[in-house]
PDB file of C-alpha atoms in Angstrom:
ATOM      1  CA  MET A  17      85.245  17.279  34.847  1.00  0.00           C
ATOM      2  CA  ARG A  18      84.628  20.930  33.991  1.00  0.00           C
ATOM      3  CA  LYS A  19      80.952  21.517  33.320  1.00  0.00           C
ATOM      4  CA  THR A  20      79.160  24.515  31.828  1.00  0.00           C
ATOM      5  CA  ALA A  21      75.451  25.033  31.147  1.00  0.00           C
ATOM      6  CA  ILE A  22      73.340  27.171  28.846  1.00  0.00           C
ATOM      7  CA  ILE A  23      69.755  27.889  29.870  1.00  0.00           C
ATOM      8  CA  LEU A  24      67.473  29.289  27.179  1.00  0.00           C
ATOM      9  CA  ALA A  25      65.095  31.768  28.826  1.00  0.00           C
ATOM     10  CA  ALA A  26      64.425  34.550  26.341  1.00  0.00           C
ATOM     11  CA  GLY A  27      60.920  33.775  25.110  1.00  0.00           C
ATOM     12  CA  LEU A  28      57.652  35.597  25.729  1.00  0.00           C
ATOM     13  CA  GLY A  29      55.765  32.703  27.299  1.00  0.00           C
ATOM     14  CA  SER A  30      52.620  33.840  25.500  1.00  0.00           C
ATOM     15  CA  ARG A  31      50.708  30.608  26.055  1.00  0.00           C
ATOM     16  CA  LEU A  32      50.991  31.036  29.818  1.00  0.00           C
ATOM     17  CA  LYS A  33      49.309  34.446  29.945  1.00  0.00           C
ATOM     18  CA  PRO A  34      48.108  36.165  32.094  1.00  0.00           C
ATOM     19  CA  LEU A  35      50.758  34.720  34.435  1.00  0.00           C
ATOM     20  CA  THR A  36      53.547  35.873  32.142  1.00  0.00           C
ATOM     21  CA  GLU A  37      52.353  39.444  31.703  1.00  0.00           C
ATOM     22  CA  THR A  38      54.460  40.587  34.659  1.00  0.00           C
ATOM     23  CA  GLU A  39      56.720  37.589  35.356  1.00  0.00           C
ATOM     24  CA  HIS A  40      58.929  35.572  33.055  1.00  0.00           C
ATOM     25  CA  LYS A  41      57.739  32.014  32.469  1.00  0.00           C
ATOM     26  CA  CYS A  42      60.834  30.492  34.048  1.00  0.00           C
ATOM     27  CA  MET A  43      59.942  32.282  37.300  1.00  0.00           C
ATOM     28  CA  THR A  44      56.635  30.413  37.482  1.00  0.00           C
ATOM     29  CA  LYS A  45      56.521  28.454  40.716  1.00  0.00           C
ATOM     30  CA  VAL A  46      56.078  24.695  40.620  1.00  0.00           C
ATOM     31  CA  GLY A  47      56.122  22.899  43.931  1.00  0.00           C
ATOM     32  CA  GLY A  48      56.699  26.233  45.653  1.00  0.00           C
ATOM     33  CA  MET A  49      59.896  27.047  43.736  1.00  0.00           C
ATOM     34  CA  PRO A  50      60.525  29.004  40.513  1.00  0.00           C
ATOM     35  CA  ILE A  51      61.338  26.693  37.623  1.00  0.00           C
ATOM     36  CA  ILE A  52      64.715  28.286  36.952  1.00  0.00           C
ATOM     37  CA  GLN A  53      65.739  28.200  40.605  1.00  0.00           C
ATOM     38  CA  ARG A  54      65.190  24.445  40.690  1.00  0.00           C
ATOM     39  CA  THR A  55      67.218  24.115  37.487  1.00  0.00           C
ATOM     40  CA  LEU A  56      70.097  26.129  38.937  1.00  0.00           C
ATOM     41  CA  GLU A  57      70.101  24.180  42.195  1.00  0.00           C
ATOM     42  CA  ASN A  58      70.107  20.913  40.266  1.00  0.00           C
ATOM     43  CA  LEU A  59      73.043  22.071  38.150  1.00  0.00           C
ATOM     44  CA  GLU A  60      74.942  23.211  41.217  1.00  0.00           C
ATOM     45  CA  SER A  61      74.484  19.799  42.829  1.00  0.00           C
ATOM     46  CA  PHE A  62      76.363  18.246  39.900  1.00  0.00           C
ATOM     47  CA  ASP A  63      79.294  20.632  40.185  1.00  0.00           C
ATOM     48  CA  VAL A  64      78.476  22.879  37.235  1.00  0.00           C
ATOM     49  CA  LYS A  65      80.676  25.953  37.636  1.00  0.00           C
ATOM     50  CA  GLU A  66      79.449  28.295  34.898  1.00  0.00           C
ATOM     51  CA  VAL A  67      75.884  28.942  33.757  1.00  0.00           C
ATOM     52  CA  ILE A  68      75.036  31.138  30.792  1.00  0.00           C
ATOM     53  CA  ILE A  69      71.407  32.266  30.857  1.00  0.00           C
ATOM     54  CA  VAL A  70      70.105  33.694  27.600  1.00  0.00           C
ATOM     55  CA  VAL A  71      67.402  36.220  28.448  1.00  0.00           C
ATOM     56  CA  GLY A  72      65.137  38.554  26.493  1.00  0.00           C
ATOM     57  CA  TYR A  73      61.571  39.153  27.657  1.00  0.00           C
ATOM     58  CA  LEU A  74      61.490  41.012  31.002  1.00  0.00           C
ATOM     59  CA  HIS A  75      65.233  40.488  31.135  1.00  0.00           C
ATOM     60  CA  GLU A  76      66.120  43.223  33.629  1.00  0.00           C
ATOM     61  CA  LYS A  77      63.606  41.969  36.182  1.00  0.00           C
ATOM     62  CA  LEU A  78      64.531  38.336  35.581  1.00  0.00           C
ATOM     63  CA  MET A  79      68.248  38.982  35.926  1.00  0.00           C
ATOM     64  CA  GLN A  80      67.748  40.654  39.299  1.00  0.00           C
ATOM     65  CA  GLN A  81      65.482  37.854  40.502  1.00  0.00           C
ATOM     66  CA  ILE A  82      68.109  35.271  39.616  1.00  0.00           C
ATOM     67  CA  LYS A  83      70.885  37.297  41.252  1.00  0.00           C
ATOM     68  CA  ASP A  84      68.803  37.390  44.432  1.00  0.00           C
ATOM     69  CA  MET A  85      68.760  33.567  44.495  1.00  0.00           C
ATOM     70  CA  LYS A  86      72.475  33.668  45.389  1.00  0.00           C
ATOM     71  CA  VAL A  87      73.399  30.325  43.882  1.00  0.00           C
ATOM     72  CA  GLY A  88      77.004  29.233  44.180  1.00  0.00           C
ATOM     73  CA  MET A  89      77.915  29.358  40.509  1.00  0.00           C
ATOM     74  CA  ASP A  90      79.297  31.878  38.061  1.00  0.00           C
ATOM     75  CA  ILE A  91      76.187  33.114  36.259  1.00  0.00           C
ATOM     76  CA  GLN A  92      76.530  35.092  33.052  1.00  0.00           C
ATOM     77  CA  PHE A  93      73.529  36.759  31.444  1.00  0.00           C
ATOM     78  CA  VAL A  94      73.345  37.190  27.683  1.00  0.00           C
ATOM     79  CA  VAL A  95      70.539  39.281  26.213  1.00  0.00           C
ATOM     80  CA  ASN A  96      68.893  38.202  22.977  1.00  0.00           C
ATOM     81  CA  PRO A  97      67.696  41.613  21.742  1.00  0.00           C
ATOM     82  CA  ASP A  98      65.609  40.004  18.991  1.00  0.00           C
ATOM     83  CA  TYR A  99      63.652  37.685  21.283  1.00  0.00           C
ATOM     84  CA  LYS A 100      60.313  38.910  19.876  1.00  0.00           C
ATOM     85  CA  ASN A 101      61.292  38.003  16.327  1.00  0.00           C
ATOM     86  CA  SER A 102      63.394  34.883  16.740  1.00  0.00           C
ATOM     87  CA  ASN A 103      63.327  31.357  18.092  1.00  0.00           C
ATOM     88  CA  THR A 104      65.566  29.200  20.252  1.00  0.00           C
ATOM     89  CA  ILE A 105      68.161  28.763  17.521  1.00  0.00           C
ATOM     90  CA  LEU A 106      69.238  32.395  17.920  1.00  0.00           C
ATOM     91  CA  SER A 107      69.272  32.211  21.718  1.00  0.00           C
ATOM     92  CA  LEU A 108      71.367  29.058  21.515  1.00  0.00           C
ATOM     93  CA  ASN A 109      73.797  30.810  19.194  1.00  0.00           C
ATOM     94  CA  TYR A 110      74.138  33.722  21.625  1.00  0.00           C
ATOM     95  CA  GLY A 111      74.771  31.267  24.432  1.00  0.00           C
ATOM     96  CA  LEU A 112      77.401  29.305  22.533  1.00  0.00           C
ATOM     97  CA  GLU A 113      79.234  32.479  21.524  1.00  0.00           C
ATOM     98  CA  SER A 114      79.372  33.552  25.173  1.00  0.00           C
ATOM     99  CA  ILE A 115      81.180  30.548  26.630  1.00  0.00           C
ATOM    100  CA  ASN A 116      84.334  32.055  28.086  1.00  0.00           C
ATOM    101  CA  ARG A 117      86.071  29.217  29.873  1.00  0.00           C
ATOM    102  CA  GLU A 118      87.357  25.762  29.074  1.00  0.00           C
ATOM    103  CA  PHE A 119      84.896  22.944  29.682  1.00  0.00           C
ATOM    104  CA  ASP A 120      84.587  19.209  29.188  1.00  0.00           C
ATOM    105  CA  PHE A 121      80.805  19.012  28.972  1.00  0.00           C
ATOM    106  CA  LEU A 122      78.042  21.481  28.175  1.00  0.00           C
ATOM    107  CA  TYR A 123      74.444  21.171  29.305  1.00  0.00           C
ATOM    108  CA  VAL A 124      71.790  22.852  27.156  1.00  0.00           C
ATOM    109  CA  ILE A 125      68.466  23.222  28.965  1.00  0.00           C
ATOM    110  CA  GLU A 126      65.291  25.049  28.009  1.00  0.00           C
ATOM    111  CA  GLY A 127      64.041  27.387  30.709  1.00  0.00           C
ATOM    112  CA  ASP A 128      60.480  26.063  30.924  1.00  0.00           C
ATOM    113  CA  VAL A 129      61.323  22.486  31.926  1.00  0.00           C
ATOM    114  CA  VAL A 130      60.853  21.588  35.578  1.00  0.00           C
ATOM    115  CA  PHE A 131      62.674  18.441  36.649  1.00  0.00           C
ATOM    116  CA  GLU A 132      63.938  16.616  39.672  1.00  0.00           C
ATOM    117  CA  LYS A 133      67.626  16.072  40.355  1.00  0.00           C
ATOM    118  CA  LYS A 134      67.463  12.438  39.231  1.00  0.00           C
ATOM    119  CA  VAL A 135      66.747  13.569  35.670  1.00  0.00           C
ATOM    120  CA  LEU A 136      69.985  15.529  35.479  1.00  0.00           C
ATOM    121  CA  GLN A 137      71.767  12.638  37.151  1.00  0.00           C
ATOM    122  CA  ARG A 138      70.851  10.442  34.194  1.00  0.00           C
ATOM    123  CA  ALA A 139      72.637  12.861  31.877  1.00  0.00           C
ATOM    124  CA  ASP A 140      75.568  13.391  34.227  1.00  0.00           C
ATOM    125  CA  GLU A 141      76.223   9.673  34.694  1.00  0.00           C
ATOM    126  CA  SER A 142      75.469   8.623  31.125  1.00  0.00           C
ATOM    127  CA  ARG A 143      78.110   6.539  29.380  1.00  0.00           C
ATOM    128  CA  TYR A 144      77.528   8.625  26.271  1.00  0.00           C
ATOM    129  CA  LYS A 145      79.447  11.820  25.605  1.00  0.00           C
ATOM    130  CA  ASN A 146      76.595  13.394  23.655  1.00  0.00           C
ATOM    131  CA  VAL A 147      73.179  12.620  25.062  1.00  0.00           C
ATOM    132  CA  SER A 148      69.610  13.884  25.089  1.00  0.00           C
ATOM    133  CA  ILE A 149      67.197  12.978  27.881  1.00  0.00           C
ATOM    134  CA  LEU A 150      64.070  11.278  26.531  1.00  0.00           C
ATOM    135  CA  GLU A 151      60.662  10.093  27.693  1.00  0.00           C
ATOM    136  CA  PRO A 152      58.888   7.151  25.985  1.00  0.00           C
ATOM    137  CA  TYR A 153      55.785   8.184  24.074  1.00  0.00           C
ATOM    138  CA  ASN A 154      52.495   8.456  25.894  1.00  0.00           C
ATOM    139  CA  GLU A 155      49.271  10.120  24.800  1.00  0.00           C
ATOM    140  CA  ASN A 156      49.790  13.105  27.107  1.00  0.00           C
ATOM    141  CA  LEU A 157      52.994  14.175  25.370  1.00  0.00           C
ATOM    142  CA  GLU A 158      53.354  16.414  22.342  1.00  0.00           C
ATOM    143  CA  GLY A 159      56.116  18.410  20.724  1.00  0.00           C
ATOM    144  CA  THR A 160      59.481  17.152  19.524  1.00  0.00           C
ATOM    145  CA  PHE A 161      60.053  13.415  19.186  1.00  0.00           C
ATOM    146  CA  VAL A 162      63.081  11.373  18.187  1.00  0.00           C
ATOM    147  CA  THR A 163      63.634   7.937  16.713  1.00  0.00           C
ATOM    148  CA  LEU A 164      66.185   5.637  18.320  1.00  0.00           C
ATOM    149  CA  GLY A 165      68.301   3.044  16.580  1.00  0.00           C
ATOM    150  CA  LYS A 166      69.079  -0.293  18.165  1.00  0.00           C
ATOM    151  CA  ASP A 167      72.150   1.091  19.935  1.00  0.00           C
ATOM    152  CA  ALA A 168      70.185   4.011  21.499  1.00  0.00           C
ATOM    153  CA  ARG A 169      71.605   6.324  18.868  1.00  0.00           C
ATOM    154  CA  ILE A 170      69.205   9.068  17.782  1.00  0.00           C
ATOM    155  CA  ILE A 171      68.605   8.644  14.056  1.00  0.00           C
ATOM    156  CA  ASP A 172      65.824  11.196  13.549  1.00  0.00           C
ATOM    157  CA  TRP A 173      64.783  14.317  15.462  1.00  0.00           C
ATOM    158  CA  ARG A 174      61.495  15.972  14.577  1.00  0.00           C
ATOM    159  CA  HIS A 175      60.026  19.192  15.819  1.00  0.00           C
ATOM    160  CA  LYS A 176      56.228  19.224  15.751  1.00  0.00           C
ATOM    161  CA  SER A 177      56.333  21.306  12.572  1.00  0.00           C
ATOM    162  CA  ASP A 178      58.224  18.476  10.817  1.00  0.00           C
ATOM    163  CA  GLN A 179      55.732  15.759  11.749  1.00  0.00           C
ATOM    164  CA  GLU A 180      53.711  15.270   8.589  1.00  0.00           C
ATOM    165  CA  ASP A 181      50.226  13.744   8.505  1.00  0.00           C
ATOM    166  CA  GLY A 182      50.469  10.062   9.340  1.00  0.00           C
ATOM    167  CA  TYR A 183      53.707  10.419  11.287  1.00  0.00           C
ATOM    168  CA  VAL A 184      53.585   7.662  13.905  1.00  0.00           C
ATOM    169  CA  LEU A 185      54.511   8.667  17.457  1.00  0.00           C
ATOM    170  CA  THR A 186      53.843   5.472  19.375  1.00  0.00           C
ATOM    171  CA  ASP A 187      57.353   4.091  18.818  1.00  0.00           C
ATOM    172  CA  LYS A 188      59.090   7.438  19.350  1.00  0.00           C
ATOM    173  CA  TYR A 189      60.579   9.286  22.333  1.00  0.00           C
ATOM    174  CA  LYS A 190      59.775  12.791  23.524  1.00  0.00           C
ATOM    175  CA  THR A 191      62.693  15.127  24.083  1.00  0.00           C
ATOM    176  CA  VAL A 192      62.815  16.511  27.623  1.00  0.00           C
ATOM    177  CA  ASN A 193      64.895  19.471  26.357  1.00  0.00           C
ATOM    178  CA  ILE A 194      67.849  18.599  28.558  1.00  0.00           C
ATOM    179  CA  HIS A 195      71.007  17.740  26.646  1.00  0.00           C
ATOM    180  CA  LYS A 196      74.658  17.112  27.493  1.00  0.00           C
ATOM    181  CA  PHE A 197      77.354  17.570  24.869  1.00  0.00           C
ATOM    182  CA  SER A 198      81.112  17.100  24.846  1.00  0.00           C
ATOM    183  CA  ALA A 199      83.419  20.035  24.209  1.00  0.00           C
ATOM    184  CA  ALA A 200      84.565  18.468  20.941  1.00  0.00           C
ATOM    185  CA  PHE A 201      80.984  18.101  19.729  1.00  0.00           C
ATOM    186  CA  VAL A 202      80.167  21.692  20.667  1.00  0.00           C
ATOM    187  CA  ARG A 203      83.214  23.075  18.860  1.00  0.00           C
ATOM    188  CA  ASN A 204      83.223  20.833  15.801  1.00  0.00           C
ATOM    189  CA  SER A 205      79.538  20.149  15.182  1.00  0.00           C
ATOM    190  CA  LEU A 206      77.047  22.190  17.176  1.00  0.00           C
ATOM    191  CA  MET A 207      78.517  25.684  16.825  1.00  0.00           C
ATOM    192  CA  PRO A 208      79.263  25.502  13.084  1.00  0.00           C
ATOM    193  CA  GLU A 209      75.916  23.848  12.338  1.00  0.00           C
ATOM    194  CA  VAL A 210      73.982  26.500  14.247  1.00  0.00           C
ATOM    195  CA  GLU A 211      75.844  29.281  12.443  1.00  0.00           C
ATOM    196  CA  THR A 212      75.316  27.660   9.041  1.00  0.00           C
ATOM    197  CA  TYR A 213      71.644  27.050   9.689  1.00  0.00           C
ATOM    198  CA  ILE A 214      71.053  30.671  10.682  1.00  0.00           C
ATOM    199  CA  GLU A 215      72.884  31.903   7.582  1.00  0.00           C
ATOM    200  CA  LYS A 216      70.704  29.750   5.329  1.00  0.00           C
ATOM    201  CA  ASN A 217      67.352  29.830   7.124  1.00  0.00           C
ATOM    202  CA  GLY A 218      67.266  32.848   9.420  1.00  0.00           C
ATOM    203  CA  VAL A 219      66.489  33.020  13.132  1.00  0.00           C
ATOM    204  CA  MET A 220      62.810  32.052  13.311  1.00  0.00           C
ATOM    205  CA  GLN A 221      63.407  28.316  13.656  1.00  0.00           C
ATOM    206  CA  PRO A 222      63.701  26.250  16.853  1.00  0.00           C
ATOM    207  CA  MET A 223      67.009  24.612  17.734  1.00  0.00           C
ATOM    208  CA  GLU A 224      65.452  21.211  17.004  1.00  0.00           C
ATOM    209  CA  LYS A 225      65.896  21.919  13.294  1.00  0.00           C
ATOM    210  CA  VAL A 226      69.664  21.975  13.748  1.00  0.00           C
ATOM    211  CA  MET A 227      69.599  18.838  15.877  1.00  0.00           C
ATOM    212  CA  ARG A 228      67.728  17.021  13.135  1.00  0.00           C
ATOM    213  CA  SER A 229      70.331  18.119  10.615  1.00  0.00           C
ATOM    214  CA  ILE A 230      73.152  16.861  12.832  1.00  0.00           C
ATOM    215  CA  VAL A 231      71.678  13.424  13.530  1.00  0.00           C
ATOM    216  CA  THR A 232      70.621  12.793   9.940  1.00  0.00           C
ATOM    217  CA  MET A 233      74.101  13.664   8.646  1.00  0.00           C
ATOM    218  CA  GLY A 234      75.396  11.061  11.063  1.00  0.00           C
ATOM    219  CA  ASN A 235      78.912  12.422  11.440  1.00  0.00           C
ATOM    220  CA  THR A 236      78.781  12.695  15.229  1.00  0.00           C
ATOM    221  CA  PRO A 237      76.385  10.424  17.125  1.00  0.00           C
ATOM    222  CA  ILE A 238      73.961  11.679  19.755  1.00  0.00           C
ATOM    223  CA  TYR A 239      72.400   9.076  22.003  1.00  0.00           C
ATOM    224  CA  GLY A 240      69.158   8.905  23.923  1.00  0.00           C
ATOM    225  CA  GLU A 241      69.031   8.409  27.676  1.00  0.00           C
ATOM    226  CA  VAL A 242      65.496   7.162  28.304  1.00  0.00           C
ATOM    227  CA  LEU A 243      63.917   8.032  31.640  1.00  0.00           C
ATOM    228  CA  ARG A 244      62.510   5.324  33.872  1.00  0.00           C
ATOM    229  CA  GLY A 245      59.976   7.231  35.929  1.00  0.00           C
ATOM    230  CA  GLU A 246      62.096  10.222  36.910  1.00  0.00           C
ATOM    231  CA  LYS A 247      59.902  13.304  37.278  1.00  0.00           C
ATOM    232  CA  TRP A 248      59.794  16.242  34.898  1.00  0.00           C
ATOM    233  CA  TYR A 249      57.347  18.352  32.913  1.00  0.00           C
ATOM    234  CA  GLU A 250      57.481  21.095  30.308  1.00  0.00           C
ATOM    235  CA  VAL A 251      55.332  24.091  31.200  1.00  0.00           C
ATOM    236  CA  ASP A 252      53.859  25.807  28.151  1.00  0.00           C
ATOM    237  CA  ASP A 253      50.350  26.720  29.315  1.00  0.00           C
ATOM    238  CA  VAL A 254      48.074  26.713  32.361  1.00  0.00           C
ATOM    239  CA  ASN A 255      47.108  23.068  31.878  1.00  0.00           C
ATOM    240  CA  ASP A 256      50.793  22.125  31.794  1.00  0.00           C
ATOM    241  CA  LEU A 257      51.322  24.077  34.992  1.00  0.00           C
ATOM    242  CA  LYS A 258      48.579  22.117  36.737  1.00  0.00           C
ATOM    243  CA  LYS A 259      50.059  18.837  35.531  1.00  0.00           C
ATOM    244  CA  ALA A 260      53.545  19.888  36.602  1.00  0.00           C
ATOM    245  CA  GLU A 261      52.233  20.700  40.085  1.00  0.00           C
ATOM    246  CA  GLU A 262      50.671  17.245  40.291  1.00  0.00           C
ATOM    247  CA  ILE A 263      53.883  15.529  39.222  1.00  0.00           C
ATOM    248  CA  MET A 264      56.425  17.567  41.159  1.00  0.00           C
ATOM    249  CA  GLY A 265      54.218  17.736  44.235  1.00  0.00           C
ATOM    250  CA  LYS A 266      54.697  13.988  44.620  1.00  0.00           C
ATOM    251  CA  MET A 267      58.449  14.314  45.078  1.00  0.00           C
TER     252      MET A 267
END
């Protein structure tokens, strides 16, 4: 299987200041290792050959830091020049447009998620061609949540901004922001939907808006792979960083 990955790492990381005033958020160390280095090593262990990293904030410094890691994969950097005035939907579009080799599966991973190898293994070994890694609701989680049908198919996908008053989370699943998609899905659904969404709505929206559109249309199913205790955490602020250290330090 030919595997490619896109890592979204263009954002400012404003909520993690002052740590991000001189270092990109994905270079924040958790368990003694930069978040993005752990991601790259995990991808390499599952035979991913090409990684496209979409950068923006502090991109020159970040690119050199990643080059110095000397991972055994073909790494391509793509600069999102509008990172200050856009959201992940634009970075994803830049990443998709930059794929330059044939692939069977594409991983899409956000650059602020720290995770152990077993998390990626769940995606790699999933019986589903198009899958998003999920965590069952608990009171410590916030952000984007999905609804699963009886067959583990994702039937709704809601960014925090789409969760109206009274929206019930207790029966939902938090997205870990690690996804695996087939080449056919990327070509026939994801790429055209991202382009259409940007044309209609601009570049200030998160990629979750497109994912919601795709799953509610129902033309191509995306399934949920629910974690069973595998370790991960999304680092948005200092409190998240402390929690991530607690979780990953137990590995």
